[in-house]
Structure formats: structure tokens, C-alpha cells
Short mmCIF file of C-alpha atoms and ligand atoms in Angstrom, two decimals:
data_model
loop_
_atom_site.label_atom_id
_atom_site.label_comp_id
_atom_site.label_asym_id
_atom_site.label_seq_id
_atom_site.Cartn_x
_atom_site.Cartn_y
_atom_site.Cartn_z
CA MET A 10 164.40 92.20 58.53
CA LYS A 11 162.96 90.16 55.57
CA VAL A 12 159.69 90.78 54.23
CA ILE A 13 157.93 88.06 52.49
CA PHE A 14 154.76 89.02 50.65
CA ALA A 15 152.09 87.02 49.16
CA LYS A 16 151.74 86.42 45.24
CA MET A 17 151.43 89.94 43.59
CA GLN A 18 151.34 91.75 46.74
CA LYS A 19 153.86 94.68 46.82
CA VAL A 20 153.11 96.73 50.54
CA TYR A 21 150.74 94.70 53.27
CA ASN A 22 148.08 97.43 53.31
CA PHE A 23 147.00 98.36 57.27
CA ASN A 24 144.63 101.03 55.50
CA ALA A 25 141.45 101.51 57.12
CA GLY A 26 139.36 101.85 54.14
CA PRO A 27 139.78 102.08 50.75
CA ALA A 28 141.48 99.03 52.38
CA MET A 29 143.39 95.85 50.97
CA LEU A 30 141.07 93.65 49.09
CA PRO A 31 141.86 90.13 48.45
CA VAL A 32 144.57 89.27 45.68
CA GLU A 33 142.49 86.37 44.07
CA VAL A 34 139.48 88.93 43.56
CA MET A 35 141.66 91.17 41.93
CA GLN A 36 143.32 88.63 39.81
CA LYS A 37 139.88 86.82 38.77
CA ALA A 38 138.85 90.51 37.88
CA GLN A 39 142.06 91.40 35.87
CA ASP A 40 141.31 87.90 34.04
CA GLU A 41 137.75 88.83 33.15
CA PHE A 42 138.28 92.69 32.61
CA LEU A 43 138.35 93.13 29.06
CA ASN A 44 136.49 90.20 27.77
CA TYR A 45 133.78 89.14 30.37
CA LYS A 46 132.46 85.87 29.88
CA ASN A 47 132.78 85.71 26.54
CA SER A 48 130.91 88.75 25.64
CA GLY A 49 133.28 90.40 23.62
CA MET A 50 132.82 93.55 26.41
CA SER A 51 134.14 94.39 29.75
CA ILE A 52 131.62 93.85 32.64
CA MET A 53 132.31 97.87 32.78
CA GLU A 54 130.86 98.29 29.28
CA VAL A 55 127.91 96.05 29.42
CA SER A 56 123.94 97.44 29.66
CA HIS A 57 123.20 97.55 33.77
CA ARG A 58 119.73 95.77 32.09
CA GLY A 59 121.12 93.23 30.10
CA LYS A 60 121.71 89.31 30.93
CA HIS A 61 125.35 89.82 31.90
CA PHE A 62 124.97 92.07 34.70
CA GLU A 63 121.33 90.56 35.70
CA GLU A 64 123.30 87.53 36.88
CA VAL A 65 126.17 89.42 38.39
CA LEU A 66 123.08 91.56 40.73
CA ASN A 67 121.45 88.37 41.20
CA SER A 68 124.54 86.37 42.08
CA ALA A 69 125.45 89.09 44.65
CA ASP A 70 122.15 89.18 46.29
CA LYS A 71 121.91 85.55 46.63
CA ASN A 72 125.39 85.04 47.78
CA LEU A 73 125.15 87.85 50.50
CA ARG A 74 121.92 86.32 51.53
CA ASN A 75 123.86 83.06 52.15
CA LEU A 76 126.82 84.44 53.74
CA LEU A 77 124.83 86.28 56.36
CA SER A 78 121.60 83.74 56.41
CA ILE A 79 119.50 87.02 55.26
CA PRO A 80 115.75 86.05 56.68
CA GLU A 81 113.06 86.06 53.60
CA ASN A 82 111.31 88.99 55.44
CA TYR A 83 114.43 91.30 54.43
CA SER A 84 115.47 93.06 50.82
CA VAL A 85 118.78 93.60 49.93
CA ALA A 86 120.23 96.89 47.84
CA PHE A 87 123.15 97.87 46.35
CA PHE A 88 123.00 101.88 46.96
CA PRO A 89 125.35 104.52 45.00
CA GLY A 90 127.42 106.62 46.96
CA GLY A 91 129.10 106.51 50.20
CA ALA A 92 128.03 105.17 53.71
CA THR A 93 127.54 108.80 54.64
CA PHE A 94 124.34 109.21 52.31
CA GLN A 95 122.62 106.32 55.06
CA PHE A 96 122.82 109.14 58.08
CA SER A 97 120.15 111.28 55.99
CA ALA A 98 118.58 108.08 54.51
CA VAL A 99 117.70 106.92 57.98
CA PRO A 100 116.04 109.55 59.49
CA MET A 101 114.08 110.55 56.26
CA ASN A 102 112.60 107.14 56.15
CA LEU A 103 111.68 106.16 59.23
CA ILE A 104 110.38 108.71 61.49
CA ALA A 105 108.51 112.54 60.91
CA LYS A 106 110.16 115.61 61.79
CA GLU A 107 108.29 115.77 65.11
CA GLU A 108 109.43 112.33 66.11
CA HIS A 109 113.01 111.19 67.26
CA GLY A 110 115.48 108.09 67.30
CA ASP A 111 118.14 107.43 69.47
CA TYR A 112 121.64 107.49 69.06
CA SER A 113 124.47 105.67 70.86
CA LEU A 114 127.61 108.05 70.28
CA THR A 115 130.50 105.63 70.25
CA GLY A 116 132.89 107.74 68.12
CA VAL A 117 133.41 109.99 64.96
CA TRP A 118 130.71 108.08 62.45
CA SER A 119 127.78 107.84 65.15
CA VAL A 120 128.50 111.48 65.83
CA LYS A 121 128.25 112.38 62.07
CA ALA A 122 124.83 110.52 61.49
CA PHE A 123 123.70 112.01 65.00
CA GLN A 124 124.48 115.48 63.80
CA GLU A 125 122.92 114.86 60.28
CA ALA A 126 119.61 113.69 61.46
CA LYS A 127 119.73 117.06 63.44
CA LYS A 128 120.53 118.89 60.62
CA LEU A 129 117.97 117.73 58.46
CA GLY A 130 115.48 118.73 60.92
CA TYR A 131 114.80 115.44 62.90
CA GLY A 132 114.81 114.57 66.43
CA ALA A 133 117.79 112.64 67.50
CA ASN A 134 118.34 111.80 71.23
CA CYS A 135 121.66 110.75 72.46
CA ILE A 136 121.54 107.94 75.04
CA PHE A 137 125.08 107.30 75.35
CA ASP A 138 128.25 109.79 74.96
CA GLY A 139 131.73 108.77 75.00
CA LYS A 140 133.50 111.65 74.06
CA GLU A 141 134.51 112.49 77.81
CA ILE A 142 136.54 109.17 77.88
CA GLN A 143 138.17 109.62 74.37
CA TYR A 144 135.50 107.02 73.11
CA SER A 145 137.75 104.33 74.87
CA ARG A 146 134.62 101.95 75.85
CA ILE A 147 131.22 100.82 74.16
CA PRO A 148 128.15 100.83 76.28
CA LYS A 149 126.12 97.89 77.16
CA ILE A 150 122.51 98.98 76.02
CA THR A 151 119.33 97.46 77.16
CA GLU A 152 115.76 98.15 76.58
CA GLU A 153 116.20 100.70 79.70
CA ASN A 154 118.17 102.89 77.88
CA ILE A 155 115.42 103.56 75.12
CA SER A 156 113.78 106.93 75.47
CA LYS A 157 110.11 107.39 75.56
CA ASP A 158 108.53 107.31 72.12
CA SER A 159 111.86 106.61 70.56
CA LYS A 160 111.59 105.14 66.76
CA TYR A 161 114.89 103.57 66.13
CA LEU A 162 118.29 103.25 68.13
CA PHE A 163 121.08 104.06 65.89
CA ILE A 164 124.49 102.01 66.55
CA THR A 165 127.78 101.88 64.93
CA SER A 166 128.78 98.37 65.24
CA ASN A 167 132.47 99.09 64.88
CA ASN A 168 134.09 102.35 65.21
CA THR A 169 136.90 102.45 62.40
CA ILE A 170 138.40 105.34 64.03
CA TYR A 171 138.74 104.47 67.27
CA GLY A 172 139.11 101.15 67.06
CA SER A 173 136.25 99.81 69.31
CA CYS A 174 133.21 97.73 68.75
CA TYR A 175 130.25 95.91 69.74
CA LYS A 176 131.48 92.44 71.01
CA LYS A 177 127.66 92.05 72.06
CA ILE A 178 125.18 93.48 69.78
CA PRO A 179 122.63 95.02 72.12
CA ASP A 180 119.47 93.06 73.08
CA VAL A 181 116.86 95.58 72.01
CA SER A 182 113.70 94.92 69.91
CA SER A 183 111.12 97.21 71.43
CA VAL A 184 112.49 99.70 68.89
CA PRO A 185 113.96 98.85 65.37
CA MET A 186 117.74 98.65 65.57
CA ILE A 187 119.47 100.74 62.86
CA ALA A 188 123.59 99.85 62.70
CA ASP A 189 126.20 100.77 60.64
CA MET A 190 128.45 98.06 59.69
CA THR A 191 130.82 99.93 57.34
CA SER A 192 133.76 98.62 59.08
CA ASP A 193 132.84 95.09 60.02
CA LEU A 194 129.84 93.62 58.11
CA LEU A 195 131.21 90.36 56.97
CA SER A 196 133.99 89.82 59.44
CA ARG A 197 131.97 88.01 61.71
CA LYS A 198 128.59 85.95 62.27
CA ILE A 199 125.82 88.37 63.18
CA ASP A 200 122.32 87.90 63.66
CA VAL A 201 120.50 89.96 61.28
CA SER A 202 117.29 89.33 62.80
CA LYS A 203 118.27 91.58 65.45
CA PHE A 204 118.25 94.56 63.42
CA ALA A 205 115.71 96.31 61.24
CA TYR A 206 118.34 98.08 59.09
CA ILE A 207 121.96 97.44 58.55
CA PHE A 208 124.22 99.30 55.88
CA ALA A 209 127.67 99.02 55.25
CA GLY A 210 130.57 101.36 52.82
CA ALA A 211 131.84 98.64 50.90
CA GLN A 212 135.49 99.84 51.21
CA LYS A 213 136.68 97.81 54.07
CA ASN A 214 135.28 94.18 53.67
CA ILE A 215 132.90 94.41 50.48
CA GLY A 216 134.51 96.08 47.85
CA PRO A 217 135.59 99.44 46.00
CA SER A 218 134.28 102.79 47.86
CA GLY A 219 131.09 104.31 46.87
CA LEU A 220 129.14 101.15 46.91
CA THR A 221 126.83 100.99 49.99
CA VAL A 222 125.32 97.69 50.98
CA GLY A 223 121.96 97.76 52.55
CA ILE A 224 119.92 95.13 54.07
CA ILE A 225 116.45 95.95 55.25
CA ARG A 226 113.44 94.37 57.12
CA ASN A 227 110.52 94.73 54.86
CA ASP A 228 108.18 96.44 57.15
CA LEU A 229 110.60 99.29 57.23
CA LEU A 230 110.02 99.93 53.74
CA GLU A 231 106.47 101.41 54.42
CA MET A 232 108.06 104.07 57.30
CA LYS A 233 108.29 107.11 55.20
CA LYS A 234 106.20 110.25 56.59
CA GLY A 235 107.65 112.75 53.76
CA PRO A 236 109.46 113.59 50.69
CA VAL A 237 112.55 111.84 50.08
CA PRO A 238 115.35 111.91 47.61
CA VAL A 239 114.42 109.29 45.30
CA LEU A 240 117.99 107.32 45.32
CA LEU A 241 117.67 107.31 49.45
CA ASP A 242 114.29 106.30 49.02
CA PHE A 243 114.11 103.13 50.99
CA LYS A 244 110.64 101.56 49.35
CA GLN A 245 111.76 103.23 45.74
CA TYR A 246 115.29 102.12 45.99
CA PHE A 247 115.00 98.15 47.64
CA GLY A 248 111.74 97.95 45.27
CA SER A 249 113.97 98.63 42.44
CA LYS A 250 116.03 96.02 43.33
CA SER A 251 119.03 98.20 42.77
CA LEU A 252 118.25 98.91 39.43
CA TYR A 253 116.01 102.18 39.84
CA ASN A 254 118.82 103.82 37.78
CA THR A 255 121.92 103.06 36.45
CA PRO A 256 123.94 101.23 39.68
CA PRO A 257 127.72 101.24 40.17
CA THR A 258 127.89 97.86 38.02
CA PHE A 259 131.82 97.68 38.35
CA SER A 260 131.72 98.13 42.17
CA ILE A 261 128.98 95.37 42.30
CA TYR A 262 130.64 92.79 39.94
CA ILE A 263 133.88 92.97 42.80
CA ALA A 264 131.54 93.08 45.65
CA ASN A 265 130.19 89.79 44.24
CA LEU A 266 133.81 88.23 43.57
CA VAL A 267 134.84 89.25 47.24
CA PHE A 268 131.76 87.61 48.25
CA GLU A 269 132.14 84.34 46.54
CA TRP A 270 135.61 84.72 48.00
CA CYS A 271 134.25 84.48 51.37
CA LEU A 272 131.60 81.55 50.60
CA GLN A 273 134.72 79.63 49.28
CA LYS A 274 136.69 80.20 52.29
CA GLY A 275 134.07 78.81 54.11
CA GLY A 276 131.63 81.53 54.95
CA LEU A 277 131.80 83.88 58.18
CA GLU A 278 132.29 81.27 60.68
CA VAL A 279 135.95 80.57 59.17
CA ILE A 280 136.10 84.10 58.64
CA GLU A 281 135.35 85.26 62.45
CA LYS A 282 138.14 82.67 63.45
CA GLU A 283 140.82 83.95 61.47
CA ASN A 284 139.95 87.34 62.07
CA ASP A 285 139.95 86.56 65.93
CA ALA A 286 142.83 84.91 65.89
CA LYS A 287 144.99 87.65 64.10
CA ALA A 288 143.57 90.07 66.36
CA GLU A 289 144.58 87.99 69.48
CA LEU A 290 148.03 87.83 68.11
CA LEU A 291 148.26 91.44 67.79
CA TYR A 292 146.75 92.74 70.86
CA THR A 293 148.85 89.93 72.81
CA TYR A 294 151.56 91.22 71.81
CA LEU A 295 150.68 95.35 72.35
CA GLU A 296 149.57 94.21 75.60
CA ASN A 297 152.94 92.99 77.15
CA SER A 298 154.98 95.79 75.02
CA ASN A 299 156.91 98.55 77.16
CA LEU A 300 156.81 100.87 74.29
CA TYR A 301 153.00 100.47 72.82
CA THR A 302 149.87 101.30 75.00
CA LEU A 303 146.41 100.38 73.79
CA PRO A 304 143.67 103.14 74.45
CA ILE A 305 140.40 101.20 74.33
CA GLU A 306 139.46 98.80 76.76
CA LYS A 307 139.67 95.22 76.57
CA ASN A 308 136.31 94.22 76.04
CA SER A 309 135.52 96.89 73.63
CA ARG A 310 138.55 96.42 71.39
CA SER A 311 138.03 96.16 67.70
CA ASN A 312 139.56 92.88 65.63
CA MET A 313 138.95 94.95 62.74
CA ASN A 314 141.15 98.23 63.40
CA VAL A 315 143.57 97.57 66.18
CA VAL A 316 144.41 101.29 67.32
CA PHE A 317 147.52 101.58 69.53
CA HIS A 318 149.77 104.20 70.99
CA LEU A 319 153.72 104.98 71.38
CA LYS A 320 154.52 105.73 75.11
CA ASP A 321 157.18 108.19 73.35
CA LYS A 322 154.78 110.39 70.78
CA SER A 323 158.58 111.90 69.37
CA LEU A 324 158.98 108.18 67.80
CA GLU A 325 155.81 108.30 65.74
CA LYS A 326 157.38 109.67 62.88
CA LYS A 327 160.21 107.21 63.16
CA PHE A 328 157.97 104.48 63.60
CA ILE A 329 155.90 105.25 59.93
CA ASP A 330 158.88 106.22 57.90
CA GLU A 331 160.62 102.65 59.09
CA SER A 332 157.34 100.31 58.62
CA GLU A 333 156.91 102.14 55.53
CA LEU A 334 160.31 101.22 54.39
CA LEU A 335 159.77 97.62 55.08
CA GLY A 336 156.44 97.13 53.19
CA LEU A 337 153.83 97.90 55.73
CA HIS A 338 151.89 100.54 54.47
CA GLY A 339 149.08 102.79 56.23
CA LEU A 340 149.89 102.22 59.97
CA ALA A 341 149.08 106.01 60.64
CA GLY A 342 146.34 106.75 63.09
CA HIS A 343 143.11 108.90 61.87
CA ARG A 344 143.82 112.46 62.85
CA ASP A 345 140.92 112.93 65.07
CA ALA A 346 142.48 109.81 67.30
CA GLY A 347 146.11 110.05 66.79
CA GLY A 348 148.64 107.32 67.32
CA MET A 349 148.78 104.23 65.42
CA ARG A 350 145.98 101.96 63.49
CA ALA A 351 146.41 98.85 61.76
CA SER A 352 143.30 97.75 60.02
CA ILE A 353 143.03 94.27 59.90
CA TYR A 354 140.44 93.62 57.45
CA ASN A 355 139.19 89.92 55.93
CA ALA A 356 141.68 90.21 53.46
CA MET A 357 145.13 90.82 55.75
CA PRO A 358 146.42 87.45 55.93
CA ILE A 359 147.56 86.32 58.79
CA LYS A 360 151.44 86.44 57.46
CA GLY A 361 150.98 90.27 57.32
CA VAL A 362 150.37 90.78 61.55
CA GLU A 363 153.00 88.42 61.96
CA THR A 364 155.01 90.21 59.89
CA LEU A 365 153.72 93.55 61.73
CA ILE A 366 154.53 92.10 65.08
CA GLU A 367 158.21 91.10 64.13
CA PHE A 368 158.54 95.07 63.04
CA LEU A 369 156.77 96.37 66.44
CA LYS A 370 159.17 94.14 68.41
CA THR A 371 162.29 95.01 66.61
CA PHE A 372 161.08 99.12 66.73
CA GLU A 373 160.76 98.27 70.29
CA GLU A 374 164.26 96.71 70.89
CA LYS A 375 166.04 99.65 69.30
CA ASN A 376 163.77 102.10 70.60
CA ALA A 377 162.54 101.00 74.39
N1 PMP B 13 130.85 104.44 58.94
C1 PMP B 13 131.93 104.16 59.16
C2 PMP B 13 131.62 103.28 60.48
C3 PMP B 13 132.86 104.41 58.51
O1 PMP B 13 134.13 103.80 58.46
C4 PMP B 13 132.86 105.20 57.39
C5 PMP B 13 134.00 105.66 56.40
N2 PMP B 13 135.27 105.31 56.83
C6 PMP B 13 131.78 105.99 57.18
C7 PMP B 13 130.62 105.49 57.89
C8 PMP B 13 131.68 106.84 56.12
O2 PMP B 13 131.71 106.07 54.71
P1 PMP B 13 131.45 106.77 53.40
O3 PMP B 13 133.06 107.50 53.20
O4 PMP B 13 131.34 105.55 52.55
O5 PMP B 13 130.70 107.74 53.29
#
């Protein structure tokens, strides 16, 4: 089978994150790398309080607001460190130790968030636990599911490992809704005003790992009831406009190039349509195949992480070896979920999905 790669691309990278970034973004970063806007310096070398980085930061804030239509009463911050930090930050900033938040446990990441809150001594109440059904579906959460005196609802909008997502965001307004959107922020349109706090590690649809985007409704900045480490303190960090200390400047610069790329494509409406088309193509093929199975219920399937299994598990190694040889990289599933996973984030061109389907067909013909 002939594999045709896009300009500069050596493989189609289906890794779950760090993941594929748009070629155009990396090209621009490369062009500007040694001499940023005639400063004679790399953007990595300029002061985080100087004019060049100030422009990058302001532009990143403006572009993200524009992409997501973020309302005026929300603030944006770019945190150093991974999304995992936010599992601690959420209870620390929002509740007292004797209070509790509700958690919907739809996969590894929500379980980690839940356990972290408990470990730190906060109340964490499970309102849905998908463990017994191998996290194969997403619950429908309504006001009735919220527990008495709960102070927030925590969801993971897209489950990177099991490949499920909330197709419809829960309609809950009696408590602040917090969403870990690490693996789907910027992949589809969302109504930010439904959420009190959104966070997302950058390494899927935004930029390099080790950077986390936070979008908060301003009234939440006043909820802290105890001491919080300064870099996780919402009031301080959002208040400093991501400049409390030296932020991850290069990662923020790349994130902003990605935001610009998204805007140039026509924004999230266009991106969402492309993502729907890519996922539809792949799921339709998999649904009709005799060799592959889909573990996630149809109306809970993620458009970002397509998880599938081979009926004959003994073929898994062969599948991975052969796909790698053809330049289809990173298809092995997560160790917790098993099987295969094709992560098809915004930067994955439809050609990459078509090439994958061609391989799936050939492999099926040879092995079914
Ligand atoms: N939440 C989700 C949904 C994730 O997919 C990940 C990482 N893949 C995390 C949280 C943790 O992110 P980080 O590694 O940046 O801490």
C-alpha cells in the first residue's frame, strides 16, 4: 500500500498526547525560531515581562476568547504544569475540607481527580461509576443526580483512554460545573457559560505538554476557604494574568500559533464538522467490519479517541508492527483499556484517517 504523507510529515501520528500538531504551526515556529520579529532573539529568550511576550500572551488570550466565544465575566490563564495539577487545584480553591463536590467517574482521569480530592482531605462524592461496565458509556446527568449540599459537579468531557465523551453536556446549573476538557477543548463548539471552570492540558489540541489552559467564571475566584499553593491559587494566578512567576513562554507561544491556525481554518464550527466527518468515516468502517469491535456504546463515542479491539487478540502485535511499517504511528491502546486507539485530533488530516482505513481493510482481508 502506498502511503502519501503531507508536506514535511514523516508519519501519521495517532498518539493520544503529546499528539500531532498542525504542520503549518511547526513550520511558522521554525521560521521564527532564531529571530522573533526582528528582535535578534528567539521567543524562548525574551523576557516574560517584555513587549514581545506581552503581545503573545495578549494575543493568546484574545484568540482563545474569540474561538470559544468566552463571555466577559470569565478569565483565562495559562498554567505551568499538567492538567493533573488541576485535580488538586479544584477542591482546594472551591471548598472547605468538610464540604464536598460530586464526581462522575467515566474513566481513568475522572477517577484520578476524585482520588486526589479525597487524598487531600476534601469531600468527594461519586454520582456515577462506570467501572463495572468497563467505562463503556457516559451517563445522562441531570439536577436530580446532584447530591445534597454538593458544592460542584466535576466531569471529564472526553475520556482519552476509553474513547468516550459527553455528546451532550449535562444540563446542570444548581452547582458550578467543572470540566476537564484536556482531550476535546477546541475540537467542537461549546457553550462556555454552562461551565464554571474549564481546564485542559495542552498536549492534544493546543500545544506542547506541561501547559494547561484554564477558563474560569470570575465569581469562583472568591471561593477559597484555606491556604492554596500559590501557582494553583486561582485568585492569585488568574489575577496575575498568567504572570505570577515565569510562565512556560515557548509553550504559550506555540498554543497561540495553534489558536491562530484554528481561526484561519474558520473557527470551531468548521473544525467540528471536519472532526465529525473523520470520526464518522472511521467508526462506520469499524462498525461494519468482521475483525474489529467497538467497546463504547454508539452515543457515547469520542470523536477524538477512537478505541477499537481486534476480535482475535493474538493479532494485536502483528497489527501494530504492520501499521508502524506503513507510517501509521501510535495505534496501540492505553495499558488500562487494551486494544487499539486512533487519536484523531484537529491536526490529523482526513487523509490520515483514509490511510488508516485502507490499512484496516487490507489487514482485515488478510486476517479475518
Ligand atoms: N485529563 C485528561 C482527560 C487527560 O487525557 C490527561 C492526559 N492524557 C490528563 C487529564 C492529565 O494531563 P497531564 O498529563 O497534562 O497532567
